[in-house]
PDB file of C-alpha atoms and ligand atoms in Angstrom:
ATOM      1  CA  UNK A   1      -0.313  15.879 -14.438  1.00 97.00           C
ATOM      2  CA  UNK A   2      -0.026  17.551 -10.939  1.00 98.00           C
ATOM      3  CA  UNK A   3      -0.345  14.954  -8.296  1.00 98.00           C
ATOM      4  CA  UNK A   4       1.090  11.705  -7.284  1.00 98.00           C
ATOM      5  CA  UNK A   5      -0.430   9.258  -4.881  1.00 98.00           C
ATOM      6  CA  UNK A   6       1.284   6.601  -3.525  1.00 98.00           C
ATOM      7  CA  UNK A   7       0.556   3.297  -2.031  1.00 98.00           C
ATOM      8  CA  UNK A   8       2.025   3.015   1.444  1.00 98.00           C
ATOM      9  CA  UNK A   9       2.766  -1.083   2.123  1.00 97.00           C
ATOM     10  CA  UNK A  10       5.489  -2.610  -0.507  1.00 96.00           C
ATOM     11  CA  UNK A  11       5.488   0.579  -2.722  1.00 97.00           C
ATOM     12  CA  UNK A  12       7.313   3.817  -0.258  1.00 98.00           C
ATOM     13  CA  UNK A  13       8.741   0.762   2.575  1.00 98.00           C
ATOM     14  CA  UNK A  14       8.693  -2.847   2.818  1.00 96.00           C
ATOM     15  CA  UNK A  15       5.906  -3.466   5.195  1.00 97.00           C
ATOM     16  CA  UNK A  16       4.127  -5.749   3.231  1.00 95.00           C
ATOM     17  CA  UNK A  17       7.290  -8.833   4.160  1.00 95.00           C
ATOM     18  CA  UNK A  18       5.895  -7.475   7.871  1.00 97.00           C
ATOM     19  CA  UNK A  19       2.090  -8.254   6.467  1.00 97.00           C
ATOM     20  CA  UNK A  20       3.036 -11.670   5.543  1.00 97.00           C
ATOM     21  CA  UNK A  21       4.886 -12.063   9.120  1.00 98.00           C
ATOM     22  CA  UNK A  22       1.740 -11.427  10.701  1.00 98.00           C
ATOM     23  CA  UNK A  23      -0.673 -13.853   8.665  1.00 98.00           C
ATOM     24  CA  UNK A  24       1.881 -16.613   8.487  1.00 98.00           C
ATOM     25  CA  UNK A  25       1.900 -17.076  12.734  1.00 98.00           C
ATOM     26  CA  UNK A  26      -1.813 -16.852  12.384  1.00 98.00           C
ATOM     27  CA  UNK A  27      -1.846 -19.415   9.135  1.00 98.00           C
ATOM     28  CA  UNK A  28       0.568 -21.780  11.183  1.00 97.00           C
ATOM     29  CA  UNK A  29      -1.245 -21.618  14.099  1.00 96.00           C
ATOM     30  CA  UNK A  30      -4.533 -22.891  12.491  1.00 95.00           C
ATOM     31  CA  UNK A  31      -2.469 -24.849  10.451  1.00 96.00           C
ATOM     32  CA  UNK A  32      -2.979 -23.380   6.946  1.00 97.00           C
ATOM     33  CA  UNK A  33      -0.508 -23.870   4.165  1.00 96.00           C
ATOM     34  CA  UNK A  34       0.448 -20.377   3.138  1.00 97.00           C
ATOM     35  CA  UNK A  35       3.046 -19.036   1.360  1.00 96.00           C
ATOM     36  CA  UNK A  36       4.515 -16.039  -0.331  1.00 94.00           C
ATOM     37  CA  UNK A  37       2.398 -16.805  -3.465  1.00 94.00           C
ATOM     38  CA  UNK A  38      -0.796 -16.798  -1.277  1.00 95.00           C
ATOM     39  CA  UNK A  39       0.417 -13.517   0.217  1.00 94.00           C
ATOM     40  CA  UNK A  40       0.845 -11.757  -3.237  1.00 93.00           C
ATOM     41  CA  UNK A  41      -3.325 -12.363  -3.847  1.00 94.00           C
ATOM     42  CA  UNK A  42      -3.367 -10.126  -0.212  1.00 95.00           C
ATOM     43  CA  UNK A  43      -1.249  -6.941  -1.160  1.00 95.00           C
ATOM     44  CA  UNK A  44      -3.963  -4.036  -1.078  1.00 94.00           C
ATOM     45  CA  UNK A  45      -6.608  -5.994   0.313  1.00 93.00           C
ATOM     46  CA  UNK A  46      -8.235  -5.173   3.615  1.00 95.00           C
ATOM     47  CA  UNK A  47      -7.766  -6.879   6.537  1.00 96.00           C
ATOM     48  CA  UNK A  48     -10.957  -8.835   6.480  1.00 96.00           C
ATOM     49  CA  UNK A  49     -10.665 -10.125   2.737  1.00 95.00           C
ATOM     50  CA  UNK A  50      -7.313 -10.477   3.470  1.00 97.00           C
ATOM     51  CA  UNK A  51      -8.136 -13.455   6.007  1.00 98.00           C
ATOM     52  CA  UNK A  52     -11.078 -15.364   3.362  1.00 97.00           C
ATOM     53  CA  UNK A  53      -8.155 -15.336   1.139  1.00 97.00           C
ATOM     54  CA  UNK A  54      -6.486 -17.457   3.835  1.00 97.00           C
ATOM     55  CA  UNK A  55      -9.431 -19.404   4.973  1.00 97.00           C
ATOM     56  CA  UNK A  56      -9.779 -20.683   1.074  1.00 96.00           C
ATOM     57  CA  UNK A  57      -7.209 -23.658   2.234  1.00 95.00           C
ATOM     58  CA  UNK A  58      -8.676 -24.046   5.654  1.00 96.00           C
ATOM     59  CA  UNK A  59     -11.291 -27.144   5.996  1.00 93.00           C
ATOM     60  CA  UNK A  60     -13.219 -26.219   9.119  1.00 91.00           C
ATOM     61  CA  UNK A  61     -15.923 -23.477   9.644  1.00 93.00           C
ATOM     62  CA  UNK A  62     -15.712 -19.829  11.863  1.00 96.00           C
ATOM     63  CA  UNK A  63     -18.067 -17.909  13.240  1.00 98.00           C
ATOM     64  CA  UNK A  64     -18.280 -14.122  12.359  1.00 98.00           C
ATOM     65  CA  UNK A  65     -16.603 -13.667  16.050  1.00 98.00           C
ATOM     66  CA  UNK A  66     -13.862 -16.077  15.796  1.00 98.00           C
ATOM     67  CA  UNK A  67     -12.768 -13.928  12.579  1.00 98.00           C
ATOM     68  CA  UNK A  68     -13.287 -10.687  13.727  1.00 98.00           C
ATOM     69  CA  UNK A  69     -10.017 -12.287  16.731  1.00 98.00           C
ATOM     70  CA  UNK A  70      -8.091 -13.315  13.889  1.00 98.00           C
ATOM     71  CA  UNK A  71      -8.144 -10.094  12.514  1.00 98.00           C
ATOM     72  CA  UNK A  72      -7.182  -8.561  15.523  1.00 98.00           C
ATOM     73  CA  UNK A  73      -4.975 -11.205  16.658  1.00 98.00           C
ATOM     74  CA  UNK A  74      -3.155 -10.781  13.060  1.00 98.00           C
ATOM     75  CA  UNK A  75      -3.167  -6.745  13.930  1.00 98.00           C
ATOM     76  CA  UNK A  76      -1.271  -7.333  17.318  1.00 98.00           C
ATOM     77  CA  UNK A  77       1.158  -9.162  15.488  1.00 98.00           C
ATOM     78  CA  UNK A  78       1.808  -6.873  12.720  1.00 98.00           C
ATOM     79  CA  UNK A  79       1.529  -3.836  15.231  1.00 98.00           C
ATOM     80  CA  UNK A  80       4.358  -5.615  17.783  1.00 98.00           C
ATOM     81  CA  UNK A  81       6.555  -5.952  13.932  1.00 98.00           C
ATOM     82  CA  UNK A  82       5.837  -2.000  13.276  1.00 98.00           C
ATOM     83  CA  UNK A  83       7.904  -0.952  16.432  1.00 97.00           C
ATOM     84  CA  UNK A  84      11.008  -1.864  14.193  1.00 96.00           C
ATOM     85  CA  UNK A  85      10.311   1.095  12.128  1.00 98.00           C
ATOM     86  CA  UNK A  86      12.676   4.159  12.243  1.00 98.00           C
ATOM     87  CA  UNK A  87      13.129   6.904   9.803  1.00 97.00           C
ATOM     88  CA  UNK A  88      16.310   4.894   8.588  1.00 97.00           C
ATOM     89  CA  UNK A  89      13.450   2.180   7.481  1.00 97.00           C
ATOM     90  CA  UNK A  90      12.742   4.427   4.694  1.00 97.00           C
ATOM     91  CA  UNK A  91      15.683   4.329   1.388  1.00 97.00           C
ATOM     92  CA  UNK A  92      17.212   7.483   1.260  1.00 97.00           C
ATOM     93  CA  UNK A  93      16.193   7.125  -2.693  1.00 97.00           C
ATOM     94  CA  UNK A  94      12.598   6.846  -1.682  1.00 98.00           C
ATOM     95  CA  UNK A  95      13.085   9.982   0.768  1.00 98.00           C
ATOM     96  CA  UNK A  96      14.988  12.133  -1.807  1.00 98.00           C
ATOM     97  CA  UNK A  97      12.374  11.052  -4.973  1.00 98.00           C
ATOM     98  CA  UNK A  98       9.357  12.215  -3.100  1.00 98.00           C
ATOM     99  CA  UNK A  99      11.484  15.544  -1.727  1.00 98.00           C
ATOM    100  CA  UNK A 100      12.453  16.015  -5.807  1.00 98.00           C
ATOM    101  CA  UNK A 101       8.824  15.718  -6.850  1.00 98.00           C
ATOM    102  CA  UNK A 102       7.316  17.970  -4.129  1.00 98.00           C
ATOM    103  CA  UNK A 103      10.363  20.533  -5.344  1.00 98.00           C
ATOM    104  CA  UNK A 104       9.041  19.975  -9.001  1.00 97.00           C
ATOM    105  CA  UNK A 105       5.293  21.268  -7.842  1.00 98.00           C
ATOM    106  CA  UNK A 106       3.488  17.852  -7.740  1.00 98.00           C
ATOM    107  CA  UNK A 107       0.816  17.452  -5.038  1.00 98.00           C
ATOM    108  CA  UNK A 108       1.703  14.286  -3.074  1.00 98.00           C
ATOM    109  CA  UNK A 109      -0.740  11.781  -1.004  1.00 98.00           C
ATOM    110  CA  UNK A 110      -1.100   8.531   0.442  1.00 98.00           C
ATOM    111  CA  UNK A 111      -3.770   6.482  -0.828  1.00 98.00           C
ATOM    112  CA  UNK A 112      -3.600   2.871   1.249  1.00 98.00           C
ATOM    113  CA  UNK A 113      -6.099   0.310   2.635  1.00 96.00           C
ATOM    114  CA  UNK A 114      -4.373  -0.065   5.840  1.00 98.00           C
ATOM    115  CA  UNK A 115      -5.745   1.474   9.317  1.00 98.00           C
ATOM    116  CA  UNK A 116      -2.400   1.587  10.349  1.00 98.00           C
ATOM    117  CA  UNK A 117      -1.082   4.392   7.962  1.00 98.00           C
ATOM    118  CA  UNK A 118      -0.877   6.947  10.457  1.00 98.00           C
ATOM    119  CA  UNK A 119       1.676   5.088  12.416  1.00 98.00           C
ATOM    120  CA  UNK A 120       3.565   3.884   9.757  1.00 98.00           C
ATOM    121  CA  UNK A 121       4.136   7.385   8.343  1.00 98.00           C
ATOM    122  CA  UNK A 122       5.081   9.087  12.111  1.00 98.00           C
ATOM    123  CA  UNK A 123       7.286   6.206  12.916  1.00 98.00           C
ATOM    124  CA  UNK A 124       9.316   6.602   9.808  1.00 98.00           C
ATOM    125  CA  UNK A 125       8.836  10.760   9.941  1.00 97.00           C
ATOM    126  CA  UNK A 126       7.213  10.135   6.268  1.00 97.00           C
ATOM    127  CA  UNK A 127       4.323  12.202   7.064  1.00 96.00           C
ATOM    128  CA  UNK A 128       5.711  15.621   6.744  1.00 97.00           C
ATOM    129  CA  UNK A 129       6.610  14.281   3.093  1.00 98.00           C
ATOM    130  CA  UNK A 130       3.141  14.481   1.954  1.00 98.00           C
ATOM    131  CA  UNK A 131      -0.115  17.091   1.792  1.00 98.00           C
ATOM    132  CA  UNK A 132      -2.899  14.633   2.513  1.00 98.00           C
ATOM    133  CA  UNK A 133      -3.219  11.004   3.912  1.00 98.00           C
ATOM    134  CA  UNK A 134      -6.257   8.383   2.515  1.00 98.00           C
ATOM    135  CA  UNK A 135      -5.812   5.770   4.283  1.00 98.00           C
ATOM    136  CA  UNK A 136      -7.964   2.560   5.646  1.00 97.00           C
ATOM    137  CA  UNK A 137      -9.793   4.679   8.273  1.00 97.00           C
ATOM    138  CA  UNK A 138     -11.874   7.200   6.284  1.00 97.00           C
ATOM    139  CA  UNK A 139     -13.178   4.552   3.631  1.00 97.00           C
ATOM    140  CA  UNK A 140     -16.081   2.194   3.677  1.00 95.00           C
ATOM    141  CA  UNK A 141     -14.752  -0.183   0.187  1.00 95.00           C
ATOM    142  CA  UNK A 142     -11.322  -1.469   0.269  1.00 93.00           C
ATOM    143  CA  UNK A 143      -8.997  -2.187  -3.251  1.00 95.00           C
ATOM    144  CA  UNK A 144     -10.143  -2.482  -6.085  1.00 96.00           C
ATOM    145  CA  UNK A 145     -13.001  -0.226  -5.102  1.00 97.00           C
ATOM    146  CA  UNK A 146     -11.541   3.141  -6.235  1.00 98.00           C
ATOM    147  CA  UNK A 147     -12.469   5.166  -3.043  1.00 98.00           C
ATOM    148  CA  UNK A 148      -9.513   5.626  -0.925  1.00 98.00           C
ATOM    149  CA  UNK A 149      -7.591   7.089  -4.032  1.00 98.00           C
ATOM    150  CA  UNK A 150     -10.677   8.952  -4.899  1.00 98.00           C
ATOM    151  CA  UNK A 151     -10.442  10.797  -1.319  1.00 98.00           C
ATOM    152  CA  UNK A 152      -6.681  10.954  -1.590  1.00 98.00           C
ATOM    153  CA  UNK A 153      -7.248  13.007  -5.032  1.00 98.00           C
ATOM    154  CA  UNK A 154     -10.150  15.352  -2.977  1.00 98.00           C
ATOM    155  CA  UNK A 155      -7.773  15.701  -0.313  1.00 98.00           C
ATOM    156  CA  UNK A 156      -5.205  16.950  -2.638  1.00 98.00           C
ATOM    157  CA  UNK A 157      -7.878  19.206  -4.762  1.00 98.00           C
ATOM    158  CA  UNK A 158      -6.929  17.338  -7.754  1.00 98.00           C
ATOM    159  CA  UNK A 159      -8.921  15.395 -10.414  1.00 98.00           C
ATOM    160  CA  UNK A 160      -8.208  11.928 -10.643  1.00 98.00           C
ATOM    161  CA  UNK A 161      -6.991  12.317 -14.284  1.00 98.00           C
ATOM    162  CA  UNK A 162      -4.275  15.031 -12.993  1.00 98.00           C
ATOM    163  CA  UNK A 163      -2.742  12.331 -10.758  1.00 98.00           C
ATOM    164  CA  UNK A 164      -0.226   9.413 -11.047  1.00 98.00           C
ATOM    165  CA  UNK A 165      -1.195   6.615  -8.883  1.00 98.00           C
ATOM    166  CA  UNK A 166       2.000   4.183  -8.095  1.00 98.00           C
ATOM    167  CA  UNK A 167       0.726   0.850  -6.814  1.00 97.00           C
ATOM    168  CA  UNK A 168       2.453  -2.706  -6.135  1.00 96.00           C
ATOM    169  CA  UNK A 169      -0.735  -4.571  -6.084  1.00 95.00           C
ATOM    170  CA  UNK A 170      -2.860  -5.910  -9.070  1.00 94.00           C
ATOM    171  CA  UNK A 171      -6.090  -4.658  -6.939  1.00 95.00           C
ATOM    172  CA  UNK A 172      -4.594  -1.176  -6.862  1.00 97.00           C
ATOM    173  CA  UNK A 173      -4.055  -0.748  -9.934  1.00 97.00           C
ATOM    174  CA  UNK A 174      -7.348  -1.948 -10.798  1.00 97.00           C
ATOM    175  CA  UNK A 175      -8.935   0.610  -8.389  1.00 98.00           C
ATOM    176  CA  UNK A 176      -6.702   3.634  -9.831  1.00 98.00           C
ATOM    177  CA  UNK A 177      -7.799   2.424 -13.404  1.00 98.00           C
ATOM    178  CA  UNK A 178     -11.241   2.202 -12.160  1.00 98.00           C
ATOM    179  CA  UNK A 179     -11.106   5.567 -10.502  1.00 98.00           C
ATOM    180  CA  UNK A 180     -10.177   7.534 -13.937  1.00 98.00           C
ATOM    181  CA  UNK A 181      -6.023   7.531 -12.609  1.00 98.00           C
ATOM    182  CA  UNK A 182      -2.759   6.790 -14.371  1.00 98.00           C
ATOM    183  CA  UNK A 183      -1.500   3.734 -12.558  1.00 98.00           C
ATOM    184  CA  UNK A 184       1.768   3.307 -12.338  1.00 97.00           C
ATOM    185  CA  UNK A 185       3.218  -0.380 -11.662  1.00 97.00           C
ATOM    186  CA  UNK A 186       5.844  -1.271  -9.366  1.00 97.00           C
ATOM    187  CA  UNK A 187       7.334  -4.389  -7.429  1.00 91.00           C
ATOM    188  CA  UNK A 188       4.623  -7.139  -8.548  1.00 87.00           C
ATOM    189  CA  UNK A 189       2.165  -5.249 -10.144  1.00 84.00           C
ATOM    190  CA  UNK A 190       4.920  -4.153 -12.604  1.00 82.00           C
ATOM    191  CA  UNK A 191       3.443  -7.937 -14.140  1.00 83.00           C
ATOM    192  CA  UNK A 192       0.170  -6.476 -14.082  1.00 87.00           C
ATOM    193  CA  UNK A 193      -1.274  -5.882 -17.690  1.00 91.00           C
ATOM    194  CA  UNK A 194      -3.702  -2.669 -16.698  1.00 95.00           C
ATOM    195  CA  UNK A 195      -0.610  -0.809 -15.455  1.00 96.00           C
ATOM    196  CA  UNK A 196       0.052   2.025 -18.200  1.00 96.00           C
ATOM    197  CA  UNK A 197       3.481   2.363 -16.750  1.00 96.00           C
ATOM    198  CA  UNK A 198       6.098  -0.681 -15.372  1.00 95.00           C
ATOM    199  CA  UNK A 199       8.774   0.596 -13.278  1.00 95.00           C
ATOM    200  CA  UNK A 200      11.461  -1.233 -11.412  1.00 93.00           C
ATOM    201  CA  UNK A 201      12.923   1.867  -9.723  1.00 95.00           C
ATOM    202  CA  UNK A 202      11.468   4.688  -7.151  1.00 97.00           C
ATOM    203  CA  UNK A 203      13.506   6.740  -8.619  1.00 98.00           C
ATOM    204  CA  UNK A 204      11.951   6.781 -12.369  1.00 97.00           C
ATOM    205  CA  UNK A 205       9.445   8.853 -11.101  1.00 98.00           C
ATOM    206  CA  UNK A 206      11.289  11.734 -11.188  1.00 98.00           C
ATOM    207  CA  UNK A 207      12.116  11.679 -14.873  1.00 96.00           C
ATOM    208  CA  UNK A 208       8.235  11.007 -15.171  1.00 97.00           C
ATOM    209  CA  UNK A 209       7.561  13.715 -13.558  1.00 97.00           C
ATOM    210  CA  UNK A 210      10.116  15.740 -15.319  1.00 96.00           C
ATOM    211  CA  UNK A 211       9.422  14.427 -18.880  1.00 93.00           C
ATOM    212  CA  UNK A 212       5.986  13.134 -18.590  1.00 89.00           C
ATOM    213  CA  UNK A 213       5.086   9.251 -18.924  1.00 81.00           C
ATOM    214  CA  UNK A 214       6.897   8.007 -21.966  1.00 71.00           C
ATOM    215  CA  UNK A 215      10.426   8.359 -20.058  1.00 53.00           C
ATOM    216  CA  UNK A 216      10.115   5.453 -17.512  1.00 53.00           C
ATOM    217  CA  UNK A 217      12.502   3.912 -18.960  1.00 45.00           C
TER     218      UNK A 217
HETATM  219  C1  BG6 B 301      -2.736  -2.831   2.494  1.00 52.20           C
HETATM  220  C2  BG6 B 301      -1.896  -4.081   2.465  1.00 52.20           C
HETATM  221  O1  BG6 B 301      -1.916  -1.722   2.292  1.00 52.20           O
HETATM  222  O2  BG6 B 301      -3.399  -2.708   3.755  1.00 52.20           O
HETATM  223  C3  BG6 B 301      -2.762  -5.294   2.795  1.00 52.20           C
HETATM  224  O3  BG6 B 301      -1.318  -4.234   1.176  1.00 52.20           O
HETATM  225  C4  BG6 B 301      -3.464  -5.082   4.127  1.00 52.20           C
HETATM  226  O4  BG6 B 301      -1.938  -6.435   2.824  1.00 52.20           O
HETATM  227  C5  BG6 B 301      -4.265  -3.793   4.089  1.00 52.20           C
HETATM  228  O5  BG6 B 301      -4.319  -6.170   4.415  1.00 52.20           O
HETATM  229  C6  BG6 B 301      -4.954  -3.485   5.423  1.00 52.20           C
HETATM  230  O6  BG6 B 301      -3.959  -3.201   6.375  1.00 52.20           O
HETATM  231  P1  BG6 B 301      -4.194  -3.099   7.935  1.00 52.20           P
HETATM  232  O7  BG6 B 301      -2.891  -2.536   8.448  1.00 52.20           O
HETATM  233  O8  BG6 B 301      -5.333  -2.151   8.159  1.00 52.20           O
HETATM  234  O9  BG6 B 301      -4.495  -4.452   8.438  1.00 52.20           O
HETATM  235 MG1   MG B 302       0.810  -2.194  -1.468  1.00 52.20          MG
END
């Protein structure tokens, strides 16, 4: 194995509690139930499938218009929420495994559905911490479609067989598994049955990497 591409929200900083912030004002305000369960079916999933998931409890009827504003009213939201991001957002763990790795010789990207990667990664000065960025701006099929890690792998020059994909969300590891990756499981999707590899530390990674897969744990 050479590379390792990483999900961004839930897996390298917690911004998927920040996701559910978001959709829960907009949930309350149409008066939705919605719940931390609910929000587990949204981790990797774009923005747009992200709110049918929502509307699945919701008896009246939108227009294509009045969802494309609840998308962006969500995005204001979630965007206000990002401004509490600093570089001590990200655990020192999570800093020092992905320095470790890099030392090791391991290509590292970000592979994540969200258009706000970019930010994310400057606020928290993540993005000198990695050679290429996929992200929900340069792909056209969201989670479990395999394309963003697909492009992350290109940007790295890697095949997608030469890289570990580490994903907390059942749709990404269905899209690494789908894109020919090792998908490695972590926070939630450590449940999830197609993940080769459960881990309940950032830090395993290194003795992956070291070792190779059998020494997660
Ligand atoms: C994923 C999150 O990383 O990005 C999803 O897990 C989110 O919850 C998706 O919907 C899209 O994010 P954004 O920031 O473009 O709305
Ligand atoms: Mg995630």
């Amino acid at each position: 194995m050479k590379g390792f591409i990483f999900d961004l929200d839930g897996v390298l900083l917690s911004t998927d509690e920040l996701h559910y912030q978001a959709w829960k004002k907009v949930a309350d305000k149409l008066g939705i139930p919605f719940d931390r369960t609910i929000n587990d079916r949204l981790r990797g999933v774009s923005r747009e499938a992200s709110l049918e998931i929502i509307l699945e409890k919701y008896d009246g009827r939108l227009s294509a218009a009045e969802k494309e504003d609840l998308c962006n009213e969500k995005n204001e939201y979630y965007k206000e929420l990002l401004h509490t991001l600093n570089e001590r957002t990200i655990l020192p763990q999570v800093r020092e495994t992905l320095k470790d790795l890099r030392a090791q010789g391991y290509r590292l990207a970000v592979g994540s559905s969200s258009k706000n990667t970019k930010t994310i990664l400057q606020r928290t000065e993540l993005d000198s911490c990695f050679d290429a960025v996929s992200d929900g701006n340069n792909i056209s099929k969201s989670k479990p479609d395999p394309e963003v890690f697909l492009k992350a792998a290109e940007y790295i020059f890697l095949d997608p067989k030469e890289c570990y994909v580490v994903e907390d969300a059942d749709a990404g590891i269905d899209a690494a598994v789908a894109g020919g990756f090792y998908p490695i499981g972590i926070g939630p999707a450590s449940h999830c049955a197609a993940a080769k590899l459960k881990i309940d530390d950032f830090t395993q990674l290194k003795d992956i990497a070291r070792y190779g897969s059998g020494n997660a744990r």
